[in-house]
């Protein structure tokens, strides 16, 4: 909506793509906002828009902030940014794969002494060494090693793999915290404040991460419809329970978008009660446990 308000002004910064040439970012924005991708093109957006190209190694000033760009190692190209402010220094470096000596040195120069170092941590070290090599991404371990080398105060793991569950990201975070004192895993709604009382950094995690989701093991009875259309009912354990959904291990493989009835045993002051929930299947992963499927459910009531 802010793009439709004529009193607003937006400034966009990026590098010139060798594939697209001049005005690369402007081309990308205008193309993705054109038919058939979007029903309203950018001519209907009355806010002022200015696109500026930044070269690797260039330093620019935005307001009171000094921003330095460095080239990162990604197949289509990418820039990392060092943002120096009166409250501290933030380095944002995503879409980067280690292994190119010149670019590895460039990233370390960018991250030197940063208060907050936000680094690509999409894969595990094992994934990067095998099936994900050459895809342009990094690992939690590489971020930890760089943070130690350059004296960064806090590391933020970013660019999580779309196939990683919350539990998997939590596992990577635990490993990183065993190697480095101050590490966070980025999540939607997370806010980090620099320059707070006593020059300390404060991190505020979103409620969905700290309050709604809990690792749990509830005995439950689940009924639904299999991929072949057969009704089923089985007893199981519900894990990773939140107010929005759950991850359930089942022998049966329910049909995607089918309805599940989940009845769980919940302890109360006067004994155990049955908690009945209705939801829809949004994901089915086979092979996690032999003979079982990991079923993702979003609750509707």
Coordinates of C-alpha atoms in Angstrom, one line a residue:
X1 CA 0.0 0.0 0.0
X2 CA 2.8 2.6 0.7
X3 CA 3.7 2.4 -3.0
X4 CA 0.3 3.9 -3.9
X5 CA 0.7 7.0 -1.7
X6 CA 2.1 9.9 -3.8
X7 CA 3.7 11.5 -0.8
X8 CA 6.0 8.6 -0.3
X9 CA 9.5 8.1 -1.8
X10 CA 11.4 4.9 -2.2
X11 CA 15.1 4.5 -2.9
X12 CA 16.3 1.1 -4.2
X13 CA 20.0 0.1 -4.2
X14 CA 21.6 -2.8 -6.0
X15 CA 24.4 -3.8 -8.4
X16 CA 24.3 -3.9 -12.2
X17 CA 23.7 -7.4 -13.4
X18 CA 25.9 -8.7 -16.2
X19 CA 22.9 -10.5 -17.5
X20 CA 20.5 -7.5 -17.5
X21 CA 22.8 -4.6 -18.0
X22 CA 21.9 -1.0 -17.2
X23 CA 19.0 -0.4 -14.7
X24 CA 19.0 -4.1 -13.7
X25 CA 17.0 -3.7 -10.5
X26 CA 14.4 -1.4 -12.2
X27 CA 14.0 -4.0 -14.9
X28 CA 13.4 -6.8 -12.3
X29 CA 10.8 -4.7 -10.4
X30 CA 8.9 -3.6 -13.4
X31 CA 8.8 -7.1 -14.9
X32 CA 7.5 -8.9 -11.8
X33 CA 4.8 -6.2 -11.4
X34 CA 3.6 -6.6 -15.0
X35 CA 1.1 -9.0 -16.6
X36 CA 0.8 -11.9 -16.3
X37 CA 2.6 -11.9 -12.9
X38 CA 0.6 -9.0 -11.3
X39 CA -2.7 -7.4 -12.4
X40 CA -1.5 -3.8 -11.8
X41 CA 1.7 -2.5 -13.3
X42 CA 4.0 0.0 -11.6
X43 CA 2.5 3.0 -13.5
X44 CA -0.4 2.8 -11.1
X45 CA 1.9 3.3 -8.1
X46 CA 2.1 7.0 -7.5
X47 CA 4.9 7.0 -4.9
X48 CA 8.3 8.3 -6.1
X49 CA 10.8 5.6 -7.0
X50 CA 14.5 6.0 -7.5
X51 CA 16.8 3.1 -8.5
X52 CA 20.6 3.5 -7.8
X53 CA 23.4 1.1 -8.8
X54 CA 26.1 0.3 -6.3
X55 CA 29.4 -1.1 -7.4
X56 CA 31.3 -3.7 -5.3
X57 CA 33.8 -1.8 -3.1
X58 CA 31.8 1.4 -3.2
X59 CA 30.8 3.3 0.0
X60 CA 27.7 5.5 0.0
X61 CA 26.0 7.6 2.7
X62 CA 22.3 7.2 3.4
X63 CA 21.1 9.7 6.0
X64 CA 23.7 9.5 8.9
X65 CA 24.6 5.9 7.9
X66 CA 27.7 4.8 6.0
X67 CA 27.1 1.8 3.8
X68 CA 29.9 -0.2 2.2
X69 CA 29.2 -2.9 -0.4
X70 CA 31.3 -5.9 -1.2
X71 CA 30.8 -8.7 -3.8
X72 CA 29.8 -12.1 -2.5
X73 CA 30.0 -15.6 -4.1
X74 CA 26.6 -16.4 -5.7
X75 CA 25.8 -17.7 -9.2
X76 CA 23.9 -14.6 -10.4
X77 CA 26.0 -12.2 -8.3
X78 CA 25.2 -10.7 -4.9
X79 CA 26.4 -7.8 -2.7
X80 CA 26.9 -7.9 1.1
X81 CA 26.5 -4.6 3.0
X82 CA 28.3 -3.1 6.0
X83 CA 26.1 -0.5 7.6
X84 CA 27.9 1.8 10.1
X85 CA 25.6 3.8 12.3
X86 CA 25.9 5.9 15.4
X87 CA 24.6 3.0 17.5
X88 CA 26.9 0.3 16.0
X89 CA 27.7 -1.7 12.9
X90 CA 25.5 -4.2 11.1
X91 CA 26.8 -6.5 8.4
X92 CA 24.2 -8.2 6.1
X93 CA 25.8 -10.9 4.0
X94 CA 23.4 -13.5 2.5
X95 CA 23.5 -15.6 -0.7
X96 CA 27.2 -16.4 -0.3
X97 CA 29.1 -19.6 -0.7
X98 CA 32.6 -19.9 0.8
X99 CA 35.5 -21.3 -1.2
X100 CA 36.6 -18.4 -3.5
X101 CA 39.7 -16.9 -1.8
X102 CA 39.2 -13.3 -3.0
X103 CA 35.6 -13.2 -2.1
X104 CA 36.2 -15.0 1.3
X105 CA 38.7 -12.2 2.1
X106 CA 36.2 -9.6 1.0
X107 CA 33.5 -10.9 3.3
X108 CA 35.9 -10.9 6.3
X109 CA 36.9 -7.3 5.5
X110 CA 33.2 -6.4 5.4
X111 CA 32.4 -8.1 8.7
X112 CA 35.5 -6.9 10.7
X113 CA 34.5 -6.0 14.3
X114 CA 30.7 -5.9 13.5
X115 CA 28.3 -5.6 16.3
X116 CA 25.8 -7.7 14.4
X117 CA 26.9 -10.1 11.6
X118 CA 23.9 -11.5 9.6
X119 CA 25.3 -14.4 7.6
X120 CA 23.9 -17.0 5.1
X121 CA 23.5 -20.3 6.9
X122 CA 21.1 -22.2 4.6
X123 CA 22.9 -25.5 4.7
X124 CA 24.7 -27.9 7.1
X125 CA 28.4 -28.3 6.5
X126 CA 27.6 -31.9 5.2
X127 CA 25.1 -30.6 2.6
X128 CA 27.5 -27.9 1.4
X129 CA 30.3 -30.4 0.9
X130 CA 28.1 -32.7 -1.3
X131 CA 24.6 -32.1 -2.8
X132 CA 24.4 -28.3 -2.3
X133 CA 27.9 -27.4 -3.5
X134 CA 27.8 -24.6 -6.1
X135 CA 24.3 -23.4 -5.1
X136 CA 25.7 -20.1 -3.6
X137 CA 25.0 -20.6 0.1
X138 CA 26.8 -21.1 3.3
X139 CA 26.6 -22.8 6.7
X140 CA 26.3 -22.0 10.4
X141 CA 29.9 -23.3 10.9
X142 CA 31.3 -20.9 8.3
X143 CA 29.5 -18.0 10.0
X144 CA 30.9 -19.0 13.4
X145 CA 34.4 -19.3 12.0
X146 CA 34.2 -15.8 10.3
X147 CA 32.7 -14.2 13.4
X148 CA 35.6 -15.5 15.5
X149 CA 38.2 -14.4 13.0
X150 CA 36.9 -10.8 12.6
X151 CA 35.8 -10.2 16.2
X152 CA 32.1 -9.9 15.5
X153 CA 30.0 -9.5 18.7
X154 CA 26.8 -11.3 17.6
X155 CA 26.1 -13.7 14.8
X156 CA 22.6 -14.1 13.3
X157 CA 22.0 -17.2 11.2
X158 CA 19.9 -16.3 8.2
X159 CA 18.5 -17.6 4.9
X160 CA 17.2 -20.8 6.4
X161 CA 16.5 -23.6 3.9
X162 CA 12.8 -23.8 2.9
X163 CA 12.9 -27.5 3.7
X164 CA 14.2 -27.0 7.2
X165 CA 11.6 -27.4 10.0
X166 CA 11.8 -25.2 13.1
X167 CA 13.2 -28.2 15.0
X168 CA 16.0 -28.5 12.4
X169 CA 16.9 -24.7 12.6
X170 CA 16.9 -25.0 16.4
X171 CA 19.3 -27.9 16.1
X172 CA 21.7 -25.8 14.0
X173 CA 21.4 -23.0 16.5
X174 CA 22.3 -25.3 19.4
X175 CA 25.4 -26.4 17.5
X176 CA 26.4 -22.8 16.7
X177 CA 26.0 -21.8 20.3
X178 CA 28.4 -24.5 21.4
X179 CA 31.1 -22.8 19.3
X180 CA 30.2 -19.1 19.7
X181 CA 28.7 -17.2 22.7
X182 CA 26.2 -14.9 21.0
X183 CA 24.2 -16.5 18.2
X184 CA 20.6 -16.1 17.1
X185 CA 18.6 -17.8 14.4
X186 CA 16.7 -15.1 12.4
X187 CA 12.9 -15.4 12.4
X188 CA 10.0 -13.4 11.1
X189 CA 9.2 -10.5 13.5
X190 CA 12.6 -10.7 15.3
X191 CA 13.9 -7.2 16.3
X192 CA 17.5 -6.5 17.4
X193 CA 18.2 -3.1 19.0
X194 CA 21.6 -1.5 19.0
X195 CA 22.7 1.3 21.3
X196 CA 20.4 0.5 24.1
X197 CA 21.1 1.1 27.8
X198 CA 24.8 0.5 28.7
X199 CA 25.5 0.1 25.0
X200 CA 24.1 -3.4 25.1
X201 CA 22.4 -5.2 22.2
X202 CA 18.8 -6.3 22.9
X203 CA 17.1 -9.0 20.9
X204 CA 13.3 -9.3 20.9
X205 CA 11.9 -12.6 19.6
X206 CA 8.5 -12.8 18.0
X207 CA 5.7 -14.3 20.1
X208 CA 5.2 -17.1 17.6
X209 CA 8.7 -18.4 18.3
X210 CA 8.8 -18.0 22.1
X211 CA 5.2 -18.5 23.2
X212 CA 3.1 -20.5 20.7
X213 CA 5.4 -23.3 19.7
X214 CA 6.7 -25.9 22.2
X215 CA 8.5 -29.2 21.8
X216 CA 6.0 -31.7 23.2
X217 CA 4.9 -35.3 23.2
X218 CA 1.2 -35.8 23.5
X219 CA -0.5 -39.1 23.1
X220 CA -3.2 -38.7 20.5
X221 CA -5.7 -40.5 18.3
X222 CA -5.8 -39.3 14.7
X223 CA -8.4 -40.1 12.1
X224 CA -8.6 -39.1 8.4
X225 CA -8.5 -40.2 4.8
X226 CA -5.5 -41.9 3.1
X227 CA -4.2 -41.1 -0.4
X228 CA -6.2 -44.0 -1.7
X229 CA -9.4 -42.6 -0.1
X230 CA -9.7 -45.1 2.7
X231 CA -10.8 -44.0 6.2
X232 CA -8.2 -44.6 8.9
X233 CA -7.7 -44.1 12.7
X234 CA -4.5 -44.7 14.7
X235 CA -2.9 -43.8 18.0
X236 CA 0.4 -41.8 17.8
X237 CA 2.5 -39.1 19.4
X238 CA 2.1 -35.4 18.5
X239 CA 5.3 -33.4 18.4
X240 CA 6.1 -29.7 17.8
X241 CA 2.7 -28.5 18.9
X242 CA 1.7 -24.9 18.4
X243 CA -1.6 -23.0 18.4
X244 CA -1.5 -23.1 14.6
X245 CA -0.5 -26.7 13.9
X246 CA 1.5 -29.8 14.7
X247 CA 3.9 -32.3 13.2
X248 CA 2.5 -35.8 13.6
X249 CA 4.2 -39.2 12.9
X250 CA 1.8 -41.6 11.3
X251 CA 1.9 -45.1 9.8
X252 CA -0.8 -44.0 7.4
X253 CA -0.1 -41.4 4.7
X254 CA -3.1 -39.0 4.6
X255 CA -4.1 -37.2 1.5
X256 CA -2.8 -33.6 1.1
X257 CA -5.5 -31.0 1.9
X258 CA -7.7 -33.7 3.6
X259 CA -9.2 -33.1 7.0
X260 CA -7.7 -34.7 10.1
X261 CA -9.4 -35.1 13.5
X262 CA -6.8 -35.1 16.3
X263 CA -7.8 -36.0 19.8
X264 CA -5.1 -35.5 22.4
X265 CA -4.8 -36.3 26.1
X266 CA -4.2 -33.1 28.0
X267 CA -3.5 -33.1 31.8
X268 CA -5.8 -30.9 33.9
X269 CA -6.3 -30.1 37.6
X270 CA -8.9 -32.8 37.9
X271 CA -7.3 -35.5 35.7
X272 CA -6.7 -36.1 32.1
X273 CA -9.0 -34.5 29.5
X274 CA -9.5 -35.1 25.8
X275 CA -8.6 -32.1 23.6
X276 CA -10.2 -32.4 20.1
X277 CA -8.8 -30.4 17.2
X278 CA -9.7 -30.3 13.5
X279 CA -7.1 -29.5 10.9
X280 CA -6.0 -29.9 7.3
X281 CA -2.9 -31.8 6.0
X282 CA -0.4 -29.3 4.4
X283 CA 2.7 -31.5 4.1
X284 CA 3.5 -35.3 4.1
X285 CA 7.2 -36.4 4.3
X286 CA 7.9 -40.1 4.0
X287 CA 11.1 -41.8 5.0
X288 CA 11.9 -39.8 8.2
X289 CA 11.2 -42.9 10.2
X290 CA 10.9 -46.4 8.6
X291 CA 7.3 -47.2 7.8
X292 CA 6.0 -43.8 9.0
X293 CA 5.2 -40.4 7.5
X294 CA 5.8 -37.0 9.1
X295 CA 2.5 -35.2 8.6
X296 CA 2.2 -31.4 8.9
X297 CA -1.2 -30.2 10.1
X298 CA -2.7 -26.7 10.3
X299 CA -5.5 -26.5 12.8
X300 CA -8.8 -24.7 11.9
X301 CA -10.5 -25.1 15.3

